[in-house]
Amino acid sequence: MNVNQGRTTVKGISAGSSSVAFGSALLVKEKELRIETGKARDIEGEIEKLRRALRQAAETIQQEKQRLEDAGGAAEAYELLEAHEMMLLDEEARHKMEAFIHQNQATASLAADQVFEAYKAMFEAMEDDYLKARAADCADVKKRLLKAMLPEDESKASMLGKAQTGPFVLVAKELLPSALLSTDRGSISGLLTEKGSKTSHIAILARGMGIPAIISARNITEQIEQGDEIILDGGTGSYMIGPSEEEKAHYEKQIKKQQEERLALKKMMGKETVTQSGRKVRLLANIGSLDDISDVKKHDAEGIGLFRTEFLFMDRQQIPGEEEQYKAYKAVADAFLGKEVIIRTLDAGGDKNISYFNIPKEDNPFLGYRAIRLCLEREEMFKIQLRALLRANETGNIKIMLPLICRIEELQTAKKWLEEAAQELKAQGLLPAGAEKTAVGIMIETPAAVMISDQLAKEANFFSIGTNDLVQYTLAADRTNESVADLYDPHHPAIRRMIQMTIENGHKNGIPVGLCGEAGSDARMLRFLVEQQIDEISMSPGSILKSRAIVRALA
Ligand code: PEP
Ligand code: MG
């Protein structure tokens, strides 16, 4: 058995679904794929071998696609397979490999290795996090190709370790999507890997398939043996090897409850979010990247209540240009045509540090140079975002939201710059019809904004209460500091009064009021918000169906 045997709970990074899973470890031991580095004797034979392998690997993908379709599988998985298939059928890649064989008297396997390694290196060097993660696709396609070059009996050998009975937790240093897709989905309950990123395809797949996946589990392949029992908690990102009987019973109960809940929640799909007495409230989703869109759809959100655009600016060396931002905003707007899409302008600073902004070290970053303050000092950068947002608002479903407003002048200046950006675009013939009357709303997340919400409501087209910040600023309790976690209470009477006041002032001035902080999906808070006549609540996609069930049960 292993060092962690005996109920050590270890924390990793949760990248898949937030559910709990139990299963026996299935260590994924990928076959050693052979790369023949010597000089090829039969060049035409190698070219033929390469073409056959390309055909065969593409056929395997066709079969996997069929299997996925038969099982009613996730759209992301299907798209991924299509992307791999396209890479295998790509003429340019084939020409490169054939040229490599001719020029170097190389074998087919070496050509495949070199060409796909070069593609992989190209993606790895990219700044964009999403594109960077595509390097794993190149590695996967290369493996598919090399596998197809093995003699038939060897290539048929299973990639997985010795068969046992499921459910399994796949354990590996790094998992490639093909490992998950070529395994019977019904028998996989979770994934545990040493390497991976939240934007890697394996993570996207796991989320799409509702499987908990913990990445960055250090030395896991050395600690776990084939068949060890593992519990994964996708909610907390922790895992436990060799649980005791009581722990197993505890988690099994939790898993059963989860399954029952999931079934009950599925019934909420397509239903209206309305109380017994007929009061309606819109339930929208908070997102941080385009990858979240499919999750939002799966949970039947009525639109997007908060797109945190700062994530587009992170993990790179410079700000995303107008074109890149335009494409991202338009992709969200298009995905929710006819529905509201609230996009928040850059909220950098505080705990969301972006290195290339070179913000001097601050003693109190949450009280410092962040969000709208930073944008109003960087007119050129802010206008690029405003232009991209306006251009993307073709059908008028995008609403712009400004973070951390404390003063009326901040809203007025931002609106003035937006108007200037619109005029510029108009002169260039780039302002779409939908953008003519783009709504501009604000986050109410500082006590100052609450106290002047009567005045702000005359300038803003909507309010969205950000309890994550409002609670910390009102109760003087840092949202990231564990030591004051018990003081950080969204149900404190001061917060309730602030919410009440904001809704009243918004409604008195005829504008809708929503809430997009984490507290919004808490059952007690939901009840309070509905009583206070809130118009909409935006939350993480996974909380939507549950919240709908709660609202529908209210009097
Ligand atoms: C908030 O403060 O409630 C909010 C939604 O914004 P963020 O969590 O991004 O600061
Ligand atoms: Mg905030």
Coordinates of C-alpha atoms and ligand atoms in Angstrom, one line a residue:
M1 CA 0.0 0.0 0.0
N2 CA 1.1 3.6 0.0
V3 CA 2.3 6.4 2.2
N4 CA -1.0 8.2 2.1
Q5 CA -2.9 5.1 3.2
G6 CA -4.9 5.9 6.2
R7 CA -7.1 8.8 5.4
T8 CA -4.8 11.7 4.7
T9 CA -6.8 14.3 2.9
V10 CA -4.6 16.2 0.4
K11 CA -5.5 19.3 -1.4
G12 CA -5.0 19.8 -5.2
I13 CA -6.7 22.0 -7.7
S14 CA -10.2 21.2 -8.7
A15 CA -10.7 21.5 -12.5
G16 CA -13.7 19.3 -13.2
S17 CA -17.2 19.2 -11.8
S18 CA -17.8 20.0 -8.1
S19 CA -19.2 16.7 -7.2
V20 CA -17.8 13.9 -5.0
A21 CA -16.5 10.7 -6.5
F22 CA -15.4 7.3 -5.1
G23 CA -13.6 4.7 -7.1
S24 CA -10.6 2.4 -7.3
A25 CA -7.4 3.8 -8.8
L26 CA -6.7 2.9 -12.4
L27 CA -3.2 4.0 -13.2
V28 CA -3.0 5.0 -16.8
K29 CA 0.2 3.6 -18.1
E30 CA 0.6 4.8 -21.6
K31 CA 2.4 2.4 -23.9
E32 CA 5.9 3.3 -24.8
L33 CA 5.5 4.5 -28.3
R34 CA 8.5 3.8 -30.6
I35 CA 10.2 6.5 -32.6
E36 CA 12.7 5.0 -35.0
T37 CA 15.5 7.5 -35.3
G38 CA 17.8 5.6 -37.8
K39 CA 17.9 6.3 -41.5
A40 CA 15.0 4.9 -43.5
R41 CA 15.9 2.4 -46.2
D42 CA 12.6 2.5 -48.0
I43 CA 11.4 6.2 -48.4
E44 CA 8.3 5.3 -50.3
G45 CA 7.5 2.6 -47.7
E46 CA 7.7 5.2 -44.9
I47 CA 5.5 7.7 -46.8
E48 CA 2.9 4.9 -47.3
K49 CA 3.3 4.0 -43.6
L50 CA 2.6 7.6 -42.6
R51 CA -0.5 7.9 -44.9
R52 CA -1.9 4.6 -43.5
A53 CA -1.4 5.7 -39.9
L54 CA -3.1 9.1 -40.7
R55 CA -6.1 7.2 -42.2
Q56 CA -6.2 4.7 -39.3
A57 CA -5.9 7.3 -36.6
A58 CA -8.7 9.4 -38.2
E59 CA -10.9 6.2 -38.4
T60 CA -10.3 5.6 -34.7
I61 CA -11.6 9.1 -34.0
Q62 CA -14.6 8.4 -36.2
Q63 CA -15.4 5.4 -34.0
E64 CA -14.9 7.4 -30.8
K65 CA -17.2 10.1 -32.2
Q66 CA -19.8 7.5 -33.0
R67 CA -19.5 6.0 -29.5
L68 CA -19.9 9.4 -27.9
E69 CA -22.9 10.1 -30.0
D70 CA -24.5 6.8 -29.1
A71 CA -24.0 7.6 -25.5
G72 CA -25.5 11.1 -25.9
G73 CA -22.1 12.5 -25.0
A74 CA -20.9 16.0 -24.2
A75 CA -20.6 18.5 -27.0
E76 CA -17.2 19.6 -25.9
A77 CA -15.9 16.1 -26.3
Y78 CA -17.3 15.9 -29.7
E79 CA -15.7 19.2 -30.7
L80 CA -12.4 18.1 -29.4
L81 CA -12.5 14.9 -31.4
E82 CA -13.3 16.9 -34.5
A83 CA -10.4 19.2 -33.8
H84 CA -8.1 16.2 -33.5
E85 CA -9.5 14.7 -36.7
M86 CA -8.9 18.0 -38.5
M87 CA -5.3 18.0 -37.4
L88 CA -4.9 14.5 -38.7
L89 CA -6.5 15.3 -42.0
D90 CA -4.6 18.6 -42.4
E91 CA -2.8 18.7 -45.7
E92 CA -0.2 21.1 -44.6
A93 CA 0.8 18.9 -41.7
R94 CA 1.0 15.8 -44.0
H95 CA 3.2 17.7 -46.5
K96 CA 5.5 18.8 -43.7
M97 CA 5.9 15.2 -42.5
E98 CA 6.4 13.9 -46.0
A99 CA 9.0 16.6 -46.8
F100 CA 10.8 15.7 -43.5
I101 CA 11.0 12.0 -44.6
H102 CA 12.4 13.0 -48.0
Q103 CA 14.8 15.6 -46.8
N104 CA 16.2 13.6 -43.9
Q105 CA 15.8 10.1 -45.1
A106 CA 13.7 9.8 -41.9
T107 CA 11.2 7.2 -40.8
A108 CA 7.5 8.0 -40.6
S109 CA 7.5 7.9 -36.8
L110 CA 10.4 10.4 -36.6
A111 CA 8.6 12.7 -39.0
A112 CA 5.4 12.6 -37.0
D113 CA 7.3 13.2 -33.8
Q114 CA 9.3 16.2 -35.2
V115 CA 6.4 17.9 -36.9
F116 CA 3.9 17.6 -34.1
E117 CA 6.6 18.6 -31.5
A118 CA 7.2 21.7 -33.5
Y119 CA 3.4 22.5 -33.5
K120 CA 3.4 21.8 -29.8
A121 CA 6.3 24.2 -29.1
M122 CA 4.5 26.9 -31.2
F123 CA 1.4 26.7 -29.0
E124 CA 3.4 26.5 -25.8
A125 CA 5.1 29.8 -26.7
M126 CA 1.8 31.6 -27.1
E127 CA 0.7 34.0 -24.4
D128 CA -3.0 33.3 -24.5
D129 CA -3.7 30.7 -21.8
Y130 CA -6.3 28.9 -23.9
L131 CA -4.0 28.6 -27.0
K132 CA -1.2 27.5 -24.8
A133 CA -3.2 24.6 -23.5
R134 CA -3.7 23.5 -27.1
A135 CA -0.2 22.2 -27.0
A136 CA -1.6 19.2 -25.3
D137 CA -3.8 18.5 -28.4
C138 CA -0.7 18.4 -30.5
A139 CA 0.9 15.8 -28.1
D140 CA -2.3 13.8 -28.2
V141 CA -2.6 13.8 -32.0
K142 CA 1.1 12.8 -32.2
K143 CA 0.4 9.9 -29.8
R144 CA -2.5 8.8 -31.9
L145 CA -0.4 8.8 -35.0
L146 CA 2.5 6.9 -33.4
K147 CA 0.1 4.4 -31.9
A148 CA -1.4 3.8 -35.4
M149 CA 2.1 3.0 -36.6
L150 CA 2.6 0.1 -34.1
P151 CA 2.1 -3.4 -35.4
E152 CA -1.6 -4.3 -35.0
D153 CA -1.3 -6.7 -32.0
E154 CA 0.7 -4.0 -30.0
S155 CA -1.5 -1.1 -30.9
K156 CA -4.6 -3.0 -29.8
A157 CA -3.1 -3.6 -26.3
S158 CA -5.1 -1.5 -23.8
M159 CA -3.6 1.8 -22.8
L160 CA -5.0 1.2 -19.3
G161 CA -3.6 -0.9 -16.6
K162 CA -4.9 -4.3 -15.7
A163 CA -8.7 -4.6 -15.8
Q164 CA -10.6 -4.5 -12.5
T165 CA -14.1 -3.6 -11.8
G166 CA -15.2 0.0 -11.7
P167 CA -16.0 2.7 -10.9
F168 CA -12.5 3.9 -11.5
V169 CA -10.6 7.0 -10.7
L170 CA -8.1 7.5 -13.6
V171 CA -4.7 8.4 -12.1
A172 CA -1.8 9.7 -14.3
K173 CA 1.0 12.1 -14.5
E174 CA -0.8 13.9 -17.3
L175 CA -4.0 12.7 -19.0
L176 CA -4.7 13.3 -22.6
P177 CA -8.2 13.6 -23.8
S178 CA -7.9 10.4 -25.8
A179 CA -7.3 8.4 -22.6
L180 CA -10.7 9.6 -21.3
L181 CA -12.5 9.3 -24.5
S182 CA -11.3 5.8 -25.3
T183 CA -12.4 4.5 -21.9
D184 CA -16.0 3.5 -21.1
R185 CA -17.4 6.7 -19.7
G186 CA -19.8 4.9 -17.4
S187 CA -17.0 3.3 -15.4
I188 CA -15.0 6.5 -14.8
S189 CA -15.9 8.4 -11.6
G190 CA -13.0 10.8 -11.4
L191 CA -9.6 12.0 -12.6
L192 CA -6.5 12.6 -10.5
T193 CA -3.4 14.0 -12.3
E194 CA 0.0 15.5 -11.4
K195 CA -0.1 18.0 -14.3
G196 CA -2.8 20.0 -16.1
S197 CA -4.4 23.4 -16.2
K198 CA -8.0 24.5 -15.7
T199 CA -8.1 25.4 -19.4
S200 CA -6.6 22.1 -20.6
H201 CA -8.9 20.0 -22.7
I202 CA -9.0 17.2 -20.2
A203 CA -10.3 19.7 -17.6
I204 CA -12.9 21.1 -20.1
L205 CA -14.0 17.6 -20.9
A206 CA -14.2 16.6 -17.3
R207 CA -16.4 19.6 -16.6
G208 CA -18.6 18.9 -19.6
M209 CA -19.0 15.3 -18.5
G210 CA -19.7 16.2 -14.9
I211 CA -16.7 14.3 -13.6
P212 CA -14.6 15.7 -10.7
A213 CA -11.0 16.1 -11.7
I214 CA -8.1 17.2 -9.4
I215 CA -5.0 18.4 -11.1
S216 CA -1.6 19.3 -9.6
A217 CA -1.7 16.3 -7.2
R218 CA 2.0 16.1 -6.5
N219 CA 3.8 12.7 -6.9
I220 CA 0.4 11.0 -7.0
T221 CA 1.6 8.3 -9.4
E222 CA 4.3 7.3 -7.0
Q223 CA 1.9 7.2 -4.0
I224 CA -1.0 5.4 -5.5
E225 CA -1.1 1.7 -6.4
Q226 CA -3.4 0.1 -8.9
G227 CA -6.7 -0.6 -7.2
D228 CA -6.3 1.7 -4.2
E229 CA -9.5 3.2 -3.1
I230 CA -9.8 7.0 -3.6
I231 CA -12.3 9.6 -2.7
L232 CA -12.3 12.9 -4.7
D233 CA -14.1 16.0 -3.7
G234 CA -14.4 18.3 -6.7
G235 CA -16.0 21.0 -4.4
T236 CA -13.0 21.4 -2.2
G237 CA -10.3 20.1 -4.5
S238 CA -9.2 17.5 -2.0
Y239 CA -8.7 13.8 -2.3
M240 CA -8.2 10.9 0.1
I241 CA -6.5 7.6 -0.5
G242 CA -7.6 4.5 1.4
P243 CA -10.6 5.9 3.3
S244 CA -11.8 4.1 6.4
E245 CA -15.1 2.2 6.3
E246 CA -16.9 5.1 8.1
E247 CA -15.4 7.7 5.7
K248 CA -16.5 5.5 2.8
A249 CA -20.0 5.3 4.2
H250 CA -20.1 9.0 4.8
Y251 CA -19.0 9.8 1.2
E252 CA -21.2 7.1 -0.3
K253 CA -24.2 8.8 1.4
Q254 CA -23.1 12.1 0.0
I255 CA -22.7 10.7 -3.5
K256 CA -26.2 9.1 -3.3
K257 CA -27.7 12.4 -2.2
Q258 CA -25.8 14.1 -5.0
Q259 CA -27.3 11.7 -7.6
E260 CA -30.8 12.2 -6.2
E261 CA -30.4 16.0 -6.2
R262 CA -29.1 16.0 -9.7
L263 CA -32.1 14.1 -10.9
A264 CA -34.5 16.4 -9.0
L265 CA -32.7 19.5 -10.4
K266 CA -32.9 18.2 -14.0
K267 CA -36.6 18.7 -13.6
M268 CA -36.0 22.4 -13.2
M269 CA -34.7 22.7 -16.7
G270 CA -36.8 24.9 -18.9
K271 CA -39.1 25.9 -16.0
E272 CA -39.8 29.5 -15.1
T273 CA -38.2 31.0 -12.0
V274 CA -41.3 32.2 -10.3
T275 CA -42.7 32.0 -6.7
Q276 CA -46.0 30.4 -5.8
S277 CA -47.6 33.8 -5.8
G278 CA -46.3 34.6 -9.2
R279 CA -43.3 36.9 -8.5
K280 CA -40.7 36.3 -11.1
V281 CA -36.9 36.7 -10.7
R282 CA -34.3 36.1 -13.4
L283 CA -31.5 33.8 -12.6
L284 CA -28.3 34.6 -14.6
A285 CA -24.8 33.2 -14.6
N286 CA -21.4 34.6 -13.6
I287 CA -18.6 33.6 -16.0
G288 CA -14.9 34.3 -16.3
S289 CA -14.2 32.9 -19.7
L290 CA -15.7 31.6 -22.9
D291 CA -15.1 28.1 -21.7
D292 CA -17.9 28.5 -19.1
I293 CA -20.5 29.1 -21.8
S294 CA -21.5 25.4 -22.3
D295 CA -21.7 25.0 -18.5
V296 CA -24.1 28.0 -18.4
K297 CA -26.3 26.4 -21.0
K298 CA -26.3 23.1 -19.3
H299 CA -27.7 24.8 -16.2
D300 CA -30.3 26.7 -18.1
A301 CA -29.3 30.2 -17.0
E302 CA -31.5 33.0 -18.3
G303 CA -28.5 35.0 -19.5
I304 CA -25.2 36.3 -18.2
G305 CA -25.3 38.6 -15.2
L306 CA -21.6 39.0 -14.8
F307 CA -18.8 38.4 -17.3
R308 CA -15.6 39.1 -15.3
T309 CA -13.4 40.4 -18.2
E310 CA -10.2 40.6 -16.1
F311 CA -9.6 37.0 -16.9
L312 CA -9.0 37.9 -20.5
F313 CA -6.2 40.1 -19.3
M314 CA -4.5 37.6 -17.0
D315 CA -1.6 35.1 -17.7
R316 CA -0.2 37.1 -20.6
Q317 CA 2.4 39.8 -21.2
Q318 CA 0.3 42.6 -22.5
I319 CA -3.4 43.8 -22.7
P320 CA -5.5 41.9 -25.2
G321 CA -6.1 44.1 -28.3
E322 CA -9.4 45.5 -29.5
E323 CA -9.9 42.7 -32.0
E324 CA -9.3 39.9 -29.5
Q325 CA -11.6 41.5 -27.0
Y326 CA -14.3 42.2 -29.6
K327 CA -14.2 38.5 -30.6
A328 CA -14.5 37.3 -27.0
Y329 CA -17.5 39.7 -26.2
K330 CA -19.2 38.9 -29.4
A331 CA -18.9 35.2 -28.8
V332 CA -20.7 35.6 -25.5
A333 CA -23.4 37.9 -27.0
D334 CA -23.9 35.4 -29.8
A335 CA -24.2 32.5 -27.5
F336 CA -27.1 34.2 -25.6
L337 CA -28.9 36.0 -28.4
G338 CA -32.1 37.5 -27.2
K339 CA -30.9 37.2 -23.6
E340 CA -29.2 39.7 -21.4
V341 CA -25.4 39.6 -21.3
I342 CA -23.8 41.9 -18.7
I343 CA -20.2 42.4 -19.3
R344 CA -18.1 44.1 -16.6
T345 CA -15.2 46.3 -17.6
L346 CA -11.8 45.4 -16.3
D347 CA -11.7 44.8 -12.5
A348 CA -8.0 44.4 -12.0
G349 CA -6.1 45.1 -8.8
G350 CA -7.0 44.0 -5.3
D351 CA -6.5 40.2 -5.3
K352 CA -6.5 40.1 -9.1
N353 CA -3.0 41.2 -9.9
I354 CA -2.0 41.7 -13.5
S355 CA 1.8 41.9 -13.7
Y356 CA 2.2 44.1 -16.8
F357 CA 0.1 46.9 -15.2
N358 CA 3.1 47.4 -12.9
I359 CA 0.9 48.5 -10.0
P360 CA 3.3 49.6 -7.2
K361 CA 3.2 47.4 -4.1
E362 CA 0.4 48.5 -1.9
D363 CA -0.2 47.9 1.8
N364 CA -3.9 47.6 1.3
P365 CA -4.5 46.6 -2.3
F366 CA -8.3 46.2 -1.8
L367 CA -8.4 49.9 -0.7
G368 CA -6.0 50.9 -3.5
Y369 CA -5.5 51.2 -7.2
R370 CA -8.1 48.8 -8.6
A371 CA -11.1 48.4 -11.0
I372 CA -12.6 51.6 -12.3
R373 CA -9.9 53.7 -10.6
L374 CA -7.2 52.0 -12.7
C375 CA -9.3 52.3 -15.9
L376 CA -10.0 56.0 -15.5
E377 CA -6.3 56.6 -15.3
R378 CA -5.6 54.6 -18.4
E379 CA -7.9 56.2 -21.0
E380 CA -6.3 54.6 -24.0
M381 CA -6.6 51.1 -22.6
F382 CA -10.1 51.6 -21.2
K383 CA -11.3 53.0 -24.6
I384 CA -10.1 49.9 -26.3
Q385 CA -12.3 47.8 -24.1
L386 CA -15.3 50.2 -24.6
R387 CA -14.8 50.2 -28.3
A388 CA -14.7 46.4 -28.4
L389 CA -17.8 46.1 -26.3
L390 CA -19.7 48.6 -28.5
R391 CA -18.6 46.8 -31.6
A392 CA -19.7 43.4 -30.2
N393 CA -23.2 44.8 -29.3
E394 CA -24.7 44.0 -32.7
T395 CA -28.1 43.0 -31.4
G396 CA -28.2 45.1 -28.3
N397 CA -28.1 42.3 -25.8
I398 CA -24.8 43.5 -24.2
K399 CA -25.0 45.7 -21.2
I400 CA -21.8 47.3 -19.8
M401 CA -21.2 47.3 -16.1
L402 CA -18.6 49.3 -14.2
P403 CA -17.0 47.9 -11.0
L404 CA -16.2 49.6 -7.7
I405 CA -18.0 52.9 -8.2
C406 CA -17.7 55.2 -5.2
R407 CA -18.3 58.6 -6.7
I408 CA -20.8 59.8 -9.2
E409 CA -18.0 61.5 -11.2
E410 CA -16.5 58.0 -11.9
L411 CA -19.8 56.9 -13.6
Q412 CA -20.1 60.2 -15.5
T413 CA -16.5 60.1 -16.8
A414 CA -16.9 56.4 -17.9
K415 CA -20.1 57.3 -19.7
K416 CA -18.5 60.3 -21.4
W417 CA -15.7 58.1 -22.7
L418 CA -18.2 55.5 -23.8
E419 CA -20.0 58.2 -25.8
E420 CA -16.7 59.4 -27.3
A421 CA -15.9 55.8 -28.3
A422 CA -19.3 55.4 -29.9
Q423 CA -18.9 58.6 -31.9
E424 CA -15.5 57.5 -33.1
L425 CA -16.8 54.1 -34.2
K426 CA -19.8 55.8 -35.9
A427 CA -17.4 58.0 -37.9
Q428 CA -15.5 54.9 -38.9
G429 CA -18.8 53.2 -39.9
L430 CA -18.1 50.5 -37.2
L431 CA -21.0 51.2 -34.7
P432 CA -23.6 48.5 -35.0
A433 CA -27.3 49.4 -34.7
G434 CA -27.6 47.4 -31.5
A435 CA -25.0 49.5 -29.8
E436 CA -26.7 52.9 -30.2
K437 CA -28.4 52.6 -26.8
T438 CA -26.0 50.4 -24.9
A439 CA -27.1 50.2 -21.3
V440 CA -24.5 51.2 -18.7
G441 CA -24.9 49.9 -15.2
I442 CA -22.8 49.8 -12.1
M443 CA -21.8 47.4 -9.4
I444 CA -23.0 48.5 -6.0
E445 CA -20.2 47.1 -3.9
T446 CA -19.0 49.9 -1.7
P447 CA -20.9 51.5 1.2
A448 CA -20.4 54.8 -0.6
A449 CA -22.3 53.6 -3.6
V450 CA -25.2 52.4 -1.4
M451 CA -25.4 55.7 0.4
I452 CA -25.6 57.7 -2.9
S453 CA -27.6 55.0 -4.7
D454 CA -30.5 57.5 -5.1
Q455 CA -28.2 59.8 -7.1
L456 CA -26.4 57.0 -9.0
A457 CA -29.8 55.6 -10.0
K458 CA -30.4 58.8 -12.0
E459 CA -27.2 58.2 -14.1
A460 CA -27.1 54.4 -14.3
N461 CA -29.3 52.1 -16.3
F462 CA -29.1 49.3 -13.8
F463 CA -27.5 48.2 -10.5
S464 CA -25.9 45.0 -9.6
I465 CA -25.1 44.5 -5.9
G466 CA -21.6 42.9 -5.4
T467 CA -21.8 41.4 -2.0
N468 CA -18.3 39.9 -2.2
D469 CA -16.9 43.3 -1.9
L470 CA -19.8 45.1 -0.2
V471 CA -19.5 42.7 2.8
Q472 CA -15.7 43.2 3.1
Y473 CA -15.9 47.0 2.8
T474 CA -18.9 47.3 5.2
L475 CA -17.8 44.9 7.9
A476 CA -14.1 45.7 7.6
A477 CA -13.3 42.0 7.1
D478 CA -10.9 41.1 4.2
R479 CA -12.7 38.7 1.9
T480 CA -9.5 36.7 1.5
N481 CA -8.5 36.5 5.2
E482 CA -9.4 33.2 6.9
S483 CA -8.9 34.7 10.3
V484 CA -11.9 37.0 9.9
A485 CA -14.0 34.6 7.9
D486 CA -16.6 34.4 10.7
L487 CA -17.0 38.2 10.7
Y488 CA -17.5 38.2 6.9
D489 CA -21.2 37.7 7.2
P490 CA -23.6 38.6 4.2
H491 CA -26.5 38.3 6.6
H492 CA -25.3 41.0 9.0
P493 CA -28.2 43.5 9.5
A494 CA -26.0 46.3 8.0
I495 CA -25.7 44.3 4.7
R496 CA -29.4 43.6 4.7
R497 CA -30.3 47.2 5.1
M498 CA -27.8 48.2 2.3
I499 CA -29.4 45.7 0.0
Q500 CA -32.8 47.0 0.9
M501 CA -31.8 50.6 0.3
T502 CA -30.2 49.9 -3.0
I503 CA -33.2 48.0 -4.3
E504 CA -35.6 50.8 -3.1
N505 CA -33.5 53.6 -4.7
G506 CA -33.1 51.7 -7.9
H507 CA -36.9 51.0 -8.2
K508 CA -37.9 54.5 -7.2
N509 CA -35.9 55.6 -10.2
G510 CA -37.2 53.0 -12.5
I511 CA -34.1 50.9 -13.0
P512 CA -33.7 47.1 -12.4
V513 CA -31.6 45.9 -9.5
G514 CA -29.7 42.6 -9.4
L515 CA -27.1 40.9 -7.3
C516 CA -24.1 39.0 -8.5
G517 CA -22.0 38.2 -5.3
E518 CA -21.5 34.7 -4.1
A519 CA -24.1 35.1 -1.4
G520 CA -26.9 35.2 -4.0
S521 CA -27.3 31.5 -4.2
D522 CA -27.6 31.0 -0.4
A523 CA -31.1 29.8 0.4
R524 CA -31.6 32.3 3.2
M525 CA -30.3 35.2 1.1
L526 CA -32.5 34.1 -1.9
R527 CA -35.6 34.3 0.2
F528 CA -34.7 37.7 1.5
L529 CA -33.8 39.0 -2.0
V530 CA -37.1 37.8 -3.5
E531 CA -39.0 39.4 -0.6
Q532 CA -37.2 42.7 -1.3
Q533 CA -38.4 42.4 -5.0
I534 CA -35.0 42.0 -6.5
D535 CA -35.2 41.7 -10.3
E536 CA -32.4 39.3 -11.0
I537 CA -29.6 37.3 -9.3
S538 CA -26.5 36.1 -11.0
M539 CA -24.5 33.2 -9.6
S540 CA -22.1 30.4 -10.6
P541 CA -23.8 28.2 -13.2
G542 CA -23.9 25.2 -10.9
S543 CA -26.2 27.0 -8.4
I544 CA -28.9 28.0 -10.9
L545 CA -31.2 25.0 -10.9
K546 CA -31.0 24.6 -7.2
S547 CA -31.9 28.3 -6.7
R548 CA -34.8 27.9 -9.2
A549 CA -36.2 25.1 -7.1
I550 CA -35.9 27.3 -3.9
V551 CA -37.6 30.2 -5.6
R552 CA -40.4 28.1 -6.9
A553 CA -41.1 26.8 -3.4
L554 CA -41.4 30.3 -2.0
A555 CA -44.9 31.6 -1.2
Ligands
PEP1 C1 -18.6 41.2 -5.9 O1 -17.7 42.0 -5.4 O2 -19.6 40.8 -5.3 C2 -18.4 40.7 -7.3 C3 -19.3 40.0 -7.9 O3 -17.2 41.1 -7.9 P1 -15.8 40.3 -7.7 O4 -16.1 39.1 -6.9 O5 -15.3 40.0 -9.1 O6 -15.0 41.3 -7.0
MG2 MG -16.3 43.0 -6.6

